[in-house]
Coordinates of C-alpha atoms in Angstrom, one line a residue:
Chain A
M1 CA 6.6 9.6 9.7
D2 CA 10.5 10.1 10.2
P3 CA 12.4 7.0 8.9
S4 CA 15.1 7.0 11.6
E5 CA 12.4 6.1 14.4
T6 CA 10.9 3.0 12.5
E7 CA 11.9 -0.3 13.9
R8 CA 14.1 -1.3 11.2
S9 CA 16.9 -4.2 11.9
Q10 CA 20.2 -2.2 10.7
S11 CA 22.7 -3.8 8.7
R12 CA 25.7 -4.6 10.8
E13 CA 28.2 -5.9 8.4
W14 CA 30.3 -3.6 9.5
R15 CA 31.0 -5.3 12.3
R16 CA 32.6 -8.1 11.0
E17 CA 31.6 -10.6 13.6
T18 CA 32.5 -13.9 12.5
R19 CA 30.0 -15.8 13.7
V20 CA 27.5 -13.3 11.7
N21 CA 26.2 -16.2 9.1
V22 CA 22.5 -15.0 8.8
G23 CA 22.2 -12.6 5.8
P24 CA 20.9 -8.8 6.3
A25 CA 17.6 -9.6 4.5
E26 CA 16.7 -12.6 6.2
R27 CA 17.8 -11.3 9.5
K28 CA 15.2 -8.3 8.7
A29 CA 12.8 -11.4 8.2
S30 CA 13.9 -13.0 11.2
V31 CA 13.3 -10.0 13.5
I32 CA 10.1 -9.3 12.5
G33 CA 8.8 -12.7 12.5
G34 CA 10.4 -13.6 15.7
A35 CA 9.1 -10.5 17.5
A36 CA 5.3 -11.2 16.1
L37 CA 5.8 -14.8 17.4
A38 CA 6.9 -13.6 21.0
V39 CA 4.0 -11.0 21.2
S40 CA 1.2 -13.7 20.1
G41 CA 3.3 -16.2 22.6
L42 CA 2.7 -13.3 25.4
R43 CA -1.2 -12.9 24.2
C44 CA -1.3 -17.0 24.3
I45 CA 0.2 -16.8 28.0
S46 CA -2.2 -14.3 29.0
K47 CA -5.2 -16.3 28.1
R48 CA -3.6 -19.0 30.7
N49 CA -2.4 -21.1 27.2
Y50 CA 1.1 -21.3 28.5
A51 CA 2.1 -24.7 26.4
S52 CA 1.9 -22.9 23.3
G53 CA 2.4 -19.7 24.6
L54 CA 6.0 -20.7 25.8
A55 CA 6.5 -22.4 22.8
M56 CA 5.9 -19.7 20.8
M57 CA 8.0 -17.4 22.8
L58 CA 11.1 -19.6 22.7
A59 CA 10.6 -20.0 19.3
G60 CA 9.9 -15.6 18.7
G61 CA 13.1 -15.2 21.1
M62 CA 15.3 -17.7 18.9
F63 CA 14.3 -15.7 15.8
L64 CA 14.9 -12.5 17.4
Y65 CA 18.2 -13.5 18.6
R66 CA 19.0 -14.7 14.8
G67 CA 18.0 -11.7 13.7
Q68 CA 19.7 -9.1 16.1
T69 CA 23.1 -11.5 16.1
G70 CA 23.3 -12.3 12.9
H71 CA 24.2 -15.6 14.2
C72 CA 22.1 -18.7 13.8
G73 CA 23.0 -21.7 15.3
I74 CA 21.5 -24.1 13.5
Y75 CA 23.4 -22.5 10.6
D76 CA 26.3 -23.2 12.4
A77 CA 25.5 -26.9 12.7
M78 CA 24.8 -27.1 8.9
G79 CA 27.7 -25.0 7.7
V80 CA 25.5 -22.4 6.1
D81 CA 26.3 -18.9 5.6
T82 CA 24.4 -16.5 4.1
V83 CA 26.8 -13.8 4.0
H84 CA 28.8 -12.1 1.3
T85 CA 32.1 -11.7 3.4
H86 CA 33.8 -8.7 2.4
N87 CA 37.2 -7.4 3.3
S88 CA 36.7 -4.5 5.5
A89 CA 34.3 -2.4 3.2
L90 CA 30.6 -1.9 3.3
T91 CA 29.5 -2.1 0.4
I92 CA 25.8 -1.0 -0.9
E93 CA 24.3 -1.1 -4.6
K94 CA 21.1 0.2 -5.5
A95 CA 19.3 0.7 -8.5
V96 CA 16.3 3.0 -9.9
T97 CA 14.9 4.0 -13.0
I98 CA 14.0 7.4 -13.1
G99 CA 11.7 9.3 -16.3
L100 CA 14.2 11.9 -17.6
P101 CA 17.0 11.4 -20.4
P102 CA 20.3 10.5 -18.6
N103 CA 21.6 14.0 -19.4
E104 CA 19.2 15.9 -17.4
V105 CA 19.5 12.9 -14.6
Y106 CA 23.4 13.6 -14.4
E107 CA 23.5 17.4 -14.5
F108 CA 21.1 17.5 -11.5
W109 CA 23.6 15.0 -9.6
R110 CA 26.7 16.4 -11.0
N111 CA 25.8 19.9 -8.8
L112 CA 26.7 17.6 -5.7
E113 CA 25.0 20.3 -3.4
N114 CA 21.9 18.6 -4.6
L115 CA 22.8 15.5 -2.7
P116 CA 21.4 16.2 0.7
R117 CA 18.0 17.2 -0.9
F118 CA 17.2 13.3 -1.4
M119 CA 20.3 11.8 1.0
R120 CA 19.0 11.4 4.2
H121 CA 22.3 11.4 6.0
L122 CA 23.8 14.2 4.3
E123 CA 23.8 17.7 6.4
S124 CA 25.3 19.4 3.5
V125 CA 27.9 18.9 0.5
Q126 CA 29.7 22.6 -0.8
V127 CA 31.7 22.7 -3.4
T128 CA 35.1 23.8 -2.6
G129 CA 36.9 23.7 -6.5
A130 CA 36.4 22.3 -9.9
R131 CA 37.2 18.3 -8.4
T132 CA 36.7 19.0 -4.7
S133 CA 34.0 19.5 -2.2
H134 CA 33.2 19.3 1.6
W135 CA 30.7 16.8 3.1
K136 CA 28.8 16.7 6.3
A137 CA 26.8 14.3 7.4
V138 CA 24.4 13.8 10.4
G139 CA 23.9 10.7 12.0
P140 CA 21.6 8.9 14.7
G141 CA 21.5 10.9 18.0
G142 CA 22.9 14.2 16.4
I143 CA 26.5 12.5 15.4
S144 CA 28.2 14.1 12.6
A145 CA 30.9 13.8 11.0
E146 CA 32.6 15.5 8.1
W147 CA 35.0 14.8 5.3
D148 CA 36.5 16.5 2.2
A149 CA 36.1 14.3 -1.0
E150 CA 37.4 14.5 -4.3
M151 CA 36.2 13.8 -8.0
M152 CA 37.7 10.7 -10.0
E153 CA 35.5 10.0 -12.8
D154 CA 33.0 12.6 -14.4
V155 CA 31.9 11.5 -17.7
P156 CA 28.7 13.8 -18.6
G157 CA 25.6 11.7 -19.0
Q158 CA 27.2 9.0 -18.0
Q159 CA 29.0 8.4 -15.1
I160 CA 30.4 10.4 -11.7
S161 CA 32.7 8.7 -9.2
W162 CA 34.2 10.6 -5.9
H163 CA 36.0 9.4 -2.8
S164 CA 37.2 11.0 0.4
V165 CA 40.3 12.4 0.8
G166 CA 43.0 12.8 4.0
E167 CA 41.6 12.4 7.8
A168 CA 38.0 11.4 6.8
D169 CA 35.5 10.6 10.0
V170 CA 33.6 7.7 7.7
P171 CA 36.4 7.0 4.5
N172 CA 34.3 6.3 1.7
K173 CA 34.0 6.0 -2.2
G174 CA 31.0 6.4 -4.7
S175 CA 30.1 6.0 -8.1
V176 CA 27.3 6.6 -10.1
E177 CA 26.2 5.4 -13.4
F178 CA 23.6 6.8 -15.8
R179 CA 22.5 4.2 -18.8
E180 CA 19.4 5.1 -21.3
A181 CA 16.7 2.5 -19.8
P182 CA 15.0 0.2 -22.5
G183 CA 11.8 1.1 -24.0
Y184 CA 11.6 4.8 -23.4
R185 CA 11.8 4.5 -19.6
G186 CA 14.4 7.1 -18.9
T187 CA 17.4 6.4 -17.6
E188 CA 18.8 3.8 -14.9
V189 CA 20.6 5.2 -12.3
K190 CA 23.1 2.7 -10.1
V191 CA 24.7 3.5 -7.1
T192 CA 27.4 2.0 -5.4
I193 CA 29.2 2.9 -2.4
D194 CA 31.5 1.7 -0.1
Y195 CA 32.4 2.8 3.4
Y196 CA 35.4 1.8 5.3
P197 CA 34.2 2.2 9.3
P198 CA 37.3 2.6 11.5
G199 CA 37.5 0.1 14.4
G200 CA 38.5 0.8 17.8
G201 CA 37.0 3.2 20.5
A202 CA 37.5 6.3 18.4
G203 CA 35.9 4.7 15.8
R204 CA 32.3 4.1 17.6
A205 CA 30.5 7.5 17.0
A206 CA 31.3 6.9 13.4
A207 CA 30.4 3.1 13.1
K208 CA 27.1 4.5 14.9
L209 CA 26.7 7.0 11.6
A210 CA 27.5 4.1 9.2
Q211 CA 24.8 2.1 10.4
G212 CA 22.3 4.7 9.6
I213 CA 23.8 4.3 6.1
N214 CA 22.9 1.3 4.2
S215 CA 20.9 -0.1 1.5
Q216 CA 17.7 0.6 2.7
Q217 CA 18.7 3.9 3.3
L218 CA 20.0 4.4 -0.3
E219 CA 16.9 2.9 -1.4
E220 CA 14.6 5.8 0.1
D221 CA 17.6 8.0 -1.1
L222 CA 16.9 6.8 -4.9
K223 CA 13.2 7.3 -4.7
R224 CA 13.3 10.9 -3.4
L225 CA 15.4 11.7 -5.9
K226 CA 13.1 10.2 -8.4
Q227 CA 10.5 12.1 -6.7
I228 CA 12.1 15.5 -7.4
L229 CA 13.2 14.6 -11.0
E230 CA 9.6 13.4 -12.0
V231 CA 7.2 15.1 -9.7
G232 CA 9.4 18.3 -9.0
E233 CA 9.2 17.6 -4.9
E234 CA 9.1 15.1 -2.6
T235 CA 6.4 13.8 -1.8
T236 CA 4.6 13.9 1.9
A237 CA 1.7 12.6 3.7
R238 CA 2.1 15.6 6.1
R239 CA -1.3 17.1 6.8
T240 CA 0.3 19.9 7.9
V241 CA 3.0 22.4 7.7
Q242 CA 5.6 22.2 10.2
Chain B
M1 CA -11.8 19.6 12.7
R2 CA -13.7 15.9 13.8
A3 CA -12.1 13.0 12.5
V4 CA -12.3 9.1 12.8
C5 CA -9.3 7.9 14.5
W6 CA -7.7 4.7 15.0
H7 CA -6.9 3.3 18.2
G8 CA -6.2 0.0 18.1
K9 CA -8.5 -3.5 17.1
H10 CA -12.1 -2.7 17.2
D11 CA -11.4 0.7 18.9
V12 CA -12.0 3.7 16.7
R13 CA -13.1 7.0 17.9
V14 CA -14.0 10.4 16.5
D15 CA -11.4 12.8 17.6
E16 CA -10.8 16.9 17.8
V17 CA -8.0 17.3 15.3
A18 CA -5.8 19.7 13.5
D19 CA -7.1 21.1 10.3
P20 CA -5.4 20.3 7.2
Q21 CA -3.4 22.5 5.6
I22 CA -1.9 23.3 1.6
V23 CA 1.5 21.4 2.1
S24 CA 2.3 21.3 -1.8
K25 CA 1.6 23.5 -4.4
G26 CA -0.5 20.6 -6.0
D27 CA -2.5 20.3 -3.0
V28 CA -6.4 21.2 -2.2
I29 CA -8.6 20.8 1.0
V30 CA -11.4 19.3 0.3
K31 CA -14.5 19.9 2.8
V32 CA -15.9 16.2 2.7
A33 CA -19.8 16.1 2.3
L34 CA -19.9 12.4 2.2
T35 CA -17.7 9.6 3.3
C36 CA -18.3 5.9 3.1
I37 CA -17.1 3.1 5.5
C38 CA -15.1 0.0 3.2
G39 CA -15.0 -3.7 4.0
S40 CA -11.0 -3.2 3.7
D41 CA -11.3 -0.4 6.3
L42 CA -12.7 -4.1 8.5
H43 CA -9.7 -5.3 7.6
L44 CA -7.6 -2.1 9.4
Y45 CA -10.4 -2.4 12.2
N46 CA -9.8 -6.2 13.2
G47 CA -6.1 -5.6 13.1
Y48 CA -4.7 -7.6 10.0
V49 CA -2.9 -4.5 8.3
P50 CA 0.5 -3.6 9.7
T51 CA 1.8 -0.7 10.5
M52 CA -1.2 1.2 11.6
K53 CA -0.6 4.2 14.5
K54 CA -2.9 5.5 17.0
G55 CA -4.5 8.3 15.8
D56 CA -4.8 7.3 12.4
I57 CA -7.1 8.9 10.3
L58 CA -9.4 6.3 8.5
G59 CA -11.4 6.3 5.6
H60 CA -10.6 6.2 1.8
E61 CA -13.9 6.9 0.2
F62 CA -15.1 10.6 0.0
V63 CA -16.3 13.1 -2.0
G64 CA -16.8 16.9 -1.2
E65 CA -16.0 20.7 -2.0
V66 CA -12.9 22.4 -2.9
V67 CA -12.4 25.0 -0.2
E68 CA -8.5 25.5 -0.8
A69 CA -5.9 25.0 -3.5
G70 CA -2.7 25.3 -3.6
S71 CA -0.7 27.7 -6.5
G72 CA 0.3 25.0 -8.7
V73 CA -3.3 23.6 -9.3
T74 CA -5.0 24.5 -12.5
R75 CA -8.1 22.1 -13.0
F76 CA -9.7 23.1 -9.9
H77 CA -11.3 26.2 -8.1
V78 CA -12.4 26.9 -5.1
G79 CA -16.4 25.7 -4.2
D80 CA -15.8 22.9 -7.0
R81 CA -17.6 19.4 -6.2
V82 CA -15.2 16.8 -6.6
I83 CA -14.9 12.9 -6.5
V84 CA -11.7 11.8 -5.0
P85 CA -10.3 8.8 -6.5
F86 CA -8.8 6.5 -3.3
P87 CA -5.2 5.3 -5.0
I88 CA -3.1 8.5 -4.8
S89 CA -1.3 8.9 -8.1
C90 CA 1.7 11.3 -9.3
G91 CA 0.0 11.6 -13.6
V92 CA 3.9 11.5 -14.5
C93 CA 5.8 8.4 -13.7
W94 CA 5.8 5.5 -16.2
Y95 CA 2.9 3.5 -14.1
C96 CA 0.4 6.3 -14.6
K97 CA 1.4 7.0 -18.1
H98 CA 0.4 3.3 -18.1
E99 CA -3.0 3.7 -16.8
L100 CA -1.6 1.5 -14.2
W101 CA -2.6 4.5 -11.6
S102 CA -2.9 2.9 -8.1
L103 CA 0.9 1.1 -8.9
C104 CA 2.2 4.7 -8.7
D105 CA 5.9 5.0 -8.5
N106 CA 5.9 8.2 -6.7
S107 CA 3.1 8.8 -4.5
N108 CA 4.1 6.3 -1.4
P109 CA 6.8 7.9 0.7
N110 CA 7.3 4.7 2.8
S111 CA 7.2 2.3 -0.1
W112 CA 10.2 0.6 1.3
M113 CA 8.2 -0.9 3.9
L114 CA 6.9 -3.5 1.5
E115 CA 10.1 -3.8 -0.1
H116 CA 11.7 -6.5 1.6
L117 CA 8.1 -8.2 1.7
Y118 CA 6.9 -8.0 -1.8
G119 CA 9.7 -6.7 -3.9
D120 CA 8.2 -3.5 -4.8
T121 CA 4.7 -2.2 -3.9
G122 CA 1.9 0.4 -5.3
G123 CA 1.2 3.9 -4.7
G124 CA -0.1 5.8 -1.3
I125 CA -3.9 5.6 -0.5
F126 CA -5.9 8.0 2.0
G127 CA -6.1 6.5 5.2
Y128 CA -5.2 3.0 5.0
S129 CA -2.0 2.5 7.2
H130 CA 1.9 3.7 7.1
M131 CA 3.0 0.9 4.3
Y132 CA 0.5 2.4 1.8
G133 CA 2.1 6.4 2.4
G134 CA 0.5 7.2 6.0
F135 CA -1.8 9.6 4.7
S136 CA -4.4 11.4 6.4
G137 CA -8.0 9.5 5.3
G138 CA -11.0 11.2 4.4
Q139 CA -13.3 10.1 7.5
A140 CA -13.1 13.7 8.7
E141 CA -14.3 17.5 8.3
Y142 CA -11.5 18.0 5.8
V143 CA -8.7 16.4 3.7
R144 CA -5.8 17.2 2.4
V145 CA -5.4 16.1 -1.8
P146 CA -2.1 15.9 -2.8
F147 CA -1.9 15.8 -6.8
A148 CA -5.1 17.1 -7.4
D149 CA -5.0 18.0 -11.1
V150 CA -4.3 14.4 -11.5
G151 CA -7.0 12.3 -9.6
L152 CA -9.7 14.7 -9.2
E153 CA -13.0 14.2 -11.2
K154 CA -15.8 17.5 -11.6
I155 CA -19.2 16.2 -10.2
P156 CA -21.4 17.7 -13.0
D157 CA -24.6 20.2 -11.6
G158 CA -27.5 18.6 -10.7
I159 CA -25.8 15.3 -9.5
P160 CA -26.1 14.3 -5.9
Y161 CA -22.9 13.7 -3.8
E162 CA -24.8 10.0 -2.8
Q163 CA -24.9 9.3 -6.4
V164 CA -21.3 9.2 -7.1
V165 CA -19.8 8.8 -3.6
L166 CA -19.5 4.9 -4.6
L167 CA -17.0 5.8 -7.3
T168 CA -14.4 7.1 -5.3
D169 CA -13.7 3.0 -5.0
I170 CA -16.2 0.4 -4.7
C171 CA -17.9 1.1 -8.1
P172 CA -14.3 1.2 -10.0
T173 CA -13.1 -1.7 -8.0
G174 CA -15.9 -3.9 -9.6
Y175 CA -15.8 -2.7 -12.6
Q176 CA -12.2 -3.6 -12.8
A177 CA -12.9 -7.1 -11.7
A178 CA -15.2 -7.5 -14.3
D179 CA -13.2 -5.9 -17.1
N180 CA -10.3 -8.3 -16.0
C181 CA -12.7 -11.3 -17.3
N182 CA -12.5 -10.0 -20.7
I183 CA -16.2 -11.0 -20.7
N184 CA -17.4 -12.5 -24.4
P185 CA -21.3 -12.8 -25.2
G186 CA -22.7 -15.8 -23.4
D187 CA -20.3 -15.8 -20.4
T188 CA -21.2 -16.9 -17.0
V189 CA -19.2 -14.9 -14.1
A190 CA -19.4 -16.1 -10.8
V191 CA -18.9 -13.7 -7.9
W192 CA -17.8 -14.7 -4.7
G193 CA -18.6 -12.1 -1.4
C194 CA -21.8 -10.1 -1.8
G195 CA -21.0 -7.1 0.0
P196 CA -20.4 -4.1 -1.7
V197 CA -17.6 -4.7 -4.1
G198 CA -19.2 -8.2 -5.1
L199 CA -22.1 -6.5 -5.8
M200 CA -20.7 -3.9 -8.0
A201 CA -18.8 -6.6 -9.8
M202 CA -22.2 -8.4 -10.6
M203 CA -23.8 -4.9 -11.9
S204 CA -20.4 -4.3 -13.9
A205 CA -20.4 -8.0 -15.3
R206 CA -24.0 -7.5 -16.7
H207 CA -23.1 -4.4 -18.1
L208 CA -20.2 -5.8 -20.1
G209 CA -22.5 -8.1 -21.7
A210 CA -22.3 -11.4 -19.3
E211 CA -25.1 -14.0 -20.1
R212 CA -25.1 -15.0 -16.4
V213 CA -23.8 -13.7 -13.2
I214 CA -24.1 -16.1 -10.5
G215 CA -23.6 -14.2 -6.8
I216 CA -21.9 -16.2 -3.5
D217 CA -21.7 -15.6 0.2
R218 CA -23.4 -17.1 3.3
F219 CA -25.8 -14.2 4.3
P220 CA -29.4 -14.4 3.2
D221 CA -30.0 -10.5 2.8
R222 CA -26.7 -10.1 0.6
L223 CA -27.5 -12.7 -1.8
Q224 CA -31.2 -11.2 -1.6
M225 CA -29.7 -7.6 -2.9
A226 CA -27.6 -9.8 -5.5
H227 CA -30.7 -11.1 -6.7
S228 CA -32.6 -7.8 -6.7
Q229 CA -30.3 -5.1 -7.5
C230 CA -27.8 -7.5 -10.2
Q231 CA -30.1 -10.2 -11.3
A232 CA -28.1 -12.8 -9.9
E233 CA -28.6 -16.5 -9.3
V234 CA -27.4 -17.0 -5.7
L235 CA -25.5 -19.8 -4.0
N236 CA -25.0 -20.0 0.3
Y237 CA -22.1 -21.5 0.4
E238 CA -23.0 -23.1 3.9
E239 CA -25.8 -25.2 2.4
V240 CA -24.4 -26.4 -0.9
D241 CA -21.0 -27.5 -2.2
V242 CA -20.1 -24.6 -4.2
A243 CA -18.1 -25.7 -7.1
E244 CA -20.7 -28.9 -7.6
A245 CA -23.3 -26.4 -8.0
L246 CA -21.5 -24.1 -10.3
Q247 CA -20.7 -27.2 -12.4
N248 CA -24.2 -28.6 -12.8
M249 CA -25.6 -24.9 -13.3
T250 CA -23.0 -24.4 -16.1
G251 CA -23.6 -28.0 -18.0
G252 CA -20.6 -29.4 -16.2
R253 CA -18.1 -26.7 -17.5
G254 CA -17.9 -24.3 -14.8
P255 CA -17.9 -20.1 -14.6
D256 CA -16.0 -18.9 -17.4
S257 CA -14.7 -16.1 -14.8
C258 CA -14.6 -16.3 -11.1
I259 CA -14.5 -13.0 -9.1
D260 CA -12.8 -12.9 -5.4
A261 CA -14.6 -9.8 -3.7
V262 CA -13.9 -11.4 -0.6
G263 CA -10.2 -11.3 0.5
L264 CA -7.9 -12.6 3.5
E265 CA -11.0 -12.6 6.0
A266 CA -12.7 -15.7 4.1
V267 CA -15.1 -17.6 6.5
G268 CA -14.4 -20.9 5.6
T269 CA -16.4 -24.0 6.8
G270 CA -15.6 -27.6 8.1
I271 CA -11.7 -28.6 8.7
E272 CA -10.6 -25.8 5.7
G273 CA -12.0 -22.8 7.9
I274 CA -11.0 -24.2 11.0
Y275 CA -6.9 -24.7 10.0
D276 CA -7.2 -21.1 8.5
S277 CA -8.4 -19.8 11.4
V278 CA -5.5 -21.4 13.4
K279 CA -2.8 -20.8 11.2
Q280 CA -3.9 -16.8 11.3
T281 CA -4.5 -17.0 14.9
L282 CA -0.6 -18.4 15.3
R283 CA 0.6 -15.9 12.7
L284 CA 2.0 -18.8 10.3
E285 CA -0.3 -17.9 7.7
N286 CA -1.4 -14.4 6.9
D287 CA -4.5 -14.4 5.1
R288 CA -7.2 -17.1 5.0
A289 CA -7.3 -18.5 1.4
S290 CA -11.0 -20.4 1.6
A291 CA -12.5 -18.2 -1.2
L292 CA -9.6 -18.5 -3.2
R293 CA -9.3 -21.8 -3.5
Q294 CA -12.9 -22.4 -4.3
L295 CA -12.6 -19.9 -7.2
T296 CA -9.7 -22.2 -8.4
K297 CA -11.6 -25.1 -8.5
A298 CA -15.1 -24.0 -9.9
C299 CA -13.5 -21.8 -12.8
R300 CA -13.6 -23.8 -16.1
K301 CA -10.7 -24.3 -18.0
G302 CA -9.0 -21.5 -19.7
G303 CA -10.8 -19.1 -17.4
T304 CA -9.9 -16.1 -15.5
L305 CA -9.6 -15.6 -11.7
S306 CA -10.2 -11.7 -11.0
I307 CA -8.9 -10.9 -7.3
V308 CA -10.2 -7.7 -5.5
G309 CA -10.6 -8.6 -2.5
V310 CA -7.8 -7.7 0.0
Y311 CA -4.5 -10.1 0.4
S312 CA -1.7 -9.0 2.7
G313 CA 0.8 -11.8 2.9
F314 CA 1.4 -15.2 2.8
I315 CA -1.8 -18.0 1.8
D316 CA -1.3 -21.7 2.7
K317 CA -2.6 -25.0 0.4
F318 CA -2.8 -23.0 -2.6
P319 CA -4.1 -25.1 -5.2
M320 CA -1.6 -23.9 -8.2
G321 CA -1.6 -27.5 -10.0
A322 CA -5.5 -26.9 -10.7
I323 CA -4.3 -23.4 -11.7
F324 CA -1.6 -25.0 -13.9
A325 CA -3.5 -28.2 -15.1
K326 CA -6.6 -25.9 -16.3
G327 CA -4.4 -23.5 -17.9
L328 CA -5.6 -20.3 -15.8
T329 CA -4.9 -16.9 -16.0
L330 CA -5.1 -14.6 -12.8
H331 CA -6.0 -11.0 -12.4
A332 CA -5.2 -9.0 -9.1
G333 CA -4.7 -5.9 -7.7
Q334 CA -6.2 -2.4 -6.5
A335 CA -8.6 -0.6 -8.7
H336 CA -7.1 2.0 -11.3
V337 CA -9.7 4.3 -10.2
H338 CA -9.0 7.4 -12.4
K339 CA -8.9 5.0 -15.6
Y340 CA -12.5 4.3 -15.0
L341 CA -13.8 7.2 -13.3
P342 CA -14.9 9.6 -16.6
H343 CA -16.5 6.6 -17.9
L344 CA -18.4 5.9 -14.8
L345 CA -19.7 8.8 -14.4
K346 CA -21.1 9.1 -17.6
L347 CA -23.1 5.8 -17.0
V348 CA -24.3 7.5 -13.5
Q349 CA -25.5 10.1 -15.4
E350 CA -27.3 8.5 -18.0
Q351 CA -29.0 6.4 -15.4
Q352 CA -27.2 2.8 -17.1
L353 CA -25.8 2.3 -13.6
N354 CA -26.9 2.9 -10.2
P355 CA -24.4 2.1 -7.8
S356 CA -26.1 4.3 -4.6
S357 CA -29.0 1.5 -4.5
I358 CA -27.0 -0.3 -2.3
I359 CA -26.4 2.3 0.2
T360 CA -28.3 0.7 3.2
H361 CA -27.0 3.3 6.0
R362 CA -26.7 6.7 7.0
L363 CA -25.3 8.2 9.6
P364 CA -23.4 11.5 10.9
L365 CA -19.8 11.2 11.3
E366 CA -19.9 11.0 15.1
E367 CA -21.8 7.3 14.8
A368 CA -18.4 6.0 13.2
P369 CA -17.8 3.6 15.6
R370 CA -21.1 2.1 16.1
G371 CA -21.4 2.2 11.8
Y372 CA -17.7 -0.3 12.2
K373 CA -19.1 -2.3 14.3
T374 CA -22.6 -2.8 12.5
F375 CA -20.8 -3.5 9.3
L376 CA -18.5 -5.4 11.1
N377 CA -20.9 -7.6 12.3
K378 CA -23.5 -7.2 9.1
Q379 CA -26.0 -6.5 11.3
D380 CA -29.2 -4.9 10.3
A381 CA -28.8 -5.8 6.8
C382 CA -25.7 -3.7 6.3
I383 CA -24.5 -3.5 3.0
K384 CA -23.1 -0.2 2.6
I385 CA -22.5 3.0 5.6
V386 CA -22.1 6.2 4.3
L387 CA -21.1 8.8 6.9
N388 CA -22.2 12.7 6.9
P389 CA -19.6 14.8 8.8
Q390 CA -21.6 17.8 8.2
A391 CA -24.9 16.5 9.6
Q392 CA -25.4 17.4 13.6
G393 CA -27.5 15.4 15.9
A394 CA -29.3 12.3 15.9
A395 CA -28.8 9.6 13.2
A396 CA -30.6 9.5 10.3
T397 CA -32.3 6.6 9.1
P398 CA -32.1 4.5 5.7
G399 CA -34.3 5.7 2.9
S400 CA -34.5 9.2 4.9
E401 CA -33.5 12.7 3.1
Q402 CA -30.4 12.5 0.8
A403 CA -27.5 14.3 0.9
S404 CA -28.0 18.0 -0.6
A405 CA -26.8 18.3 -4.2
G406 CA -24.9 21.3 -3.2

């Protein structure tokens, strides 16, 4: 199954809506729970059980609204805000443990051209110099973005960091740390990525692209990296060669 | 090929679909000789497991013959007769190396789906929804089996398929349930649910040295089978107060270990049963917990609750106070089939264990839709159904010719 087709609610922190006061995990739960409630309500109504059906649809609708917009009137009234407000960057951070020594995981990542093998949103990374590279990303509906990147830190077996330079469609910077995991568990890989989606009409496509780059996606990417390094390839449930 | 496909709640059909192919070099293609309908398939059939899609091929209990092997497969060759464990395991991750096979880190490409609900999740399973990986199942003529070198077990010559088909899931599942009870001489083990897994758990508890096993159910034919196949004492929970009866049978102590072989579709009695059904229907509670509540109340102090029935989400009115006050230990989870398979195969070979004795129905694959209905409604004294994808024509009757030994 192609995850981009799934009905995941995307984190929209990048819209920086001041009215957003429900955190991303809670919003996801709101959407899923709200949809289930609304559907159950519809079922009740189809069985002529109007009162409970309507009540469930109303409650479901409220949760759906809350999940979609990230705004909860009840939270507002209570002064609750479960979003960590960023200045303008969208920061995502994820970690995974991979059963190989830090050097080997570092080596794989250090060859930046390997990144599109596990990062879904990347179409290609071309190494253009000792510290420079050119990145191409694809988003929903065939939107694409390109940028040049420069490596900042490169500590063999420990850390790599990079940032976009010049006129990037989606300005971004990233860092990955490799640390030996306790008890012979291999390497703890921690990735932090900051995006700065541009504002205004010109940035709409880029913003749409940035939507697909969220912590959920990074989580999947890192699981794919783990599969490639531990098993030798990405695990697939496909039944036929495509 | 023909395959049993899920089309919706209470709607499975035998469809014509594309044959599977070798996709990764560690794959084999298995020509299915026998496949079963499992109690957990009924959760899919009843629509309790999310992320099912129209056309998904069902089935996670199957044995058969290798008809094609990927270039990376070393342990198996075309013509080998094999047992395929229901959990898919990579064999190299930390969990596989620690014999926690069903918790494999790498075999479930959709593990992100449950991440937010559970915090993390287990490995892939054949034919068991997209949140368990979206792998096509074994209720079909052919199956693509990944990580073949890791999971499969060769069937020794002369052993018919039918004798080992239950080693794919319910026999190891029942065995693990009993193994997690750390049975000591003199122990009493009570088992809720006398379906296939419950029966296997009772057989295993006996084998592991339990002095007494007690089976709990509401269907007379199932209780009868628990008595005849597992030498169990039996209780009908619709007729007696189970916790009280168990106390009286065990000198006021309660069973040393309690096994839940029921899971999220427990049928409760009285007010409690109505409460759970209403909450589950309103989606305010995923799972009905009446069996689990009884286990907790009945178990002796310091005893073990071993949970192998499937649970999927949240339960209500869970007696945490009793667990705390009585100092109980909880064991749960999908069976690590790979861990137990060689040992169980040996027991079957030495005729110390006879899992196939609980098979009541043998049908061709075409009859799967009827089989699901019969098994769900527990009609016709149905305990375990085996489907034969290679059989053509009329349904075989119970006790008729067994599948050939190949």
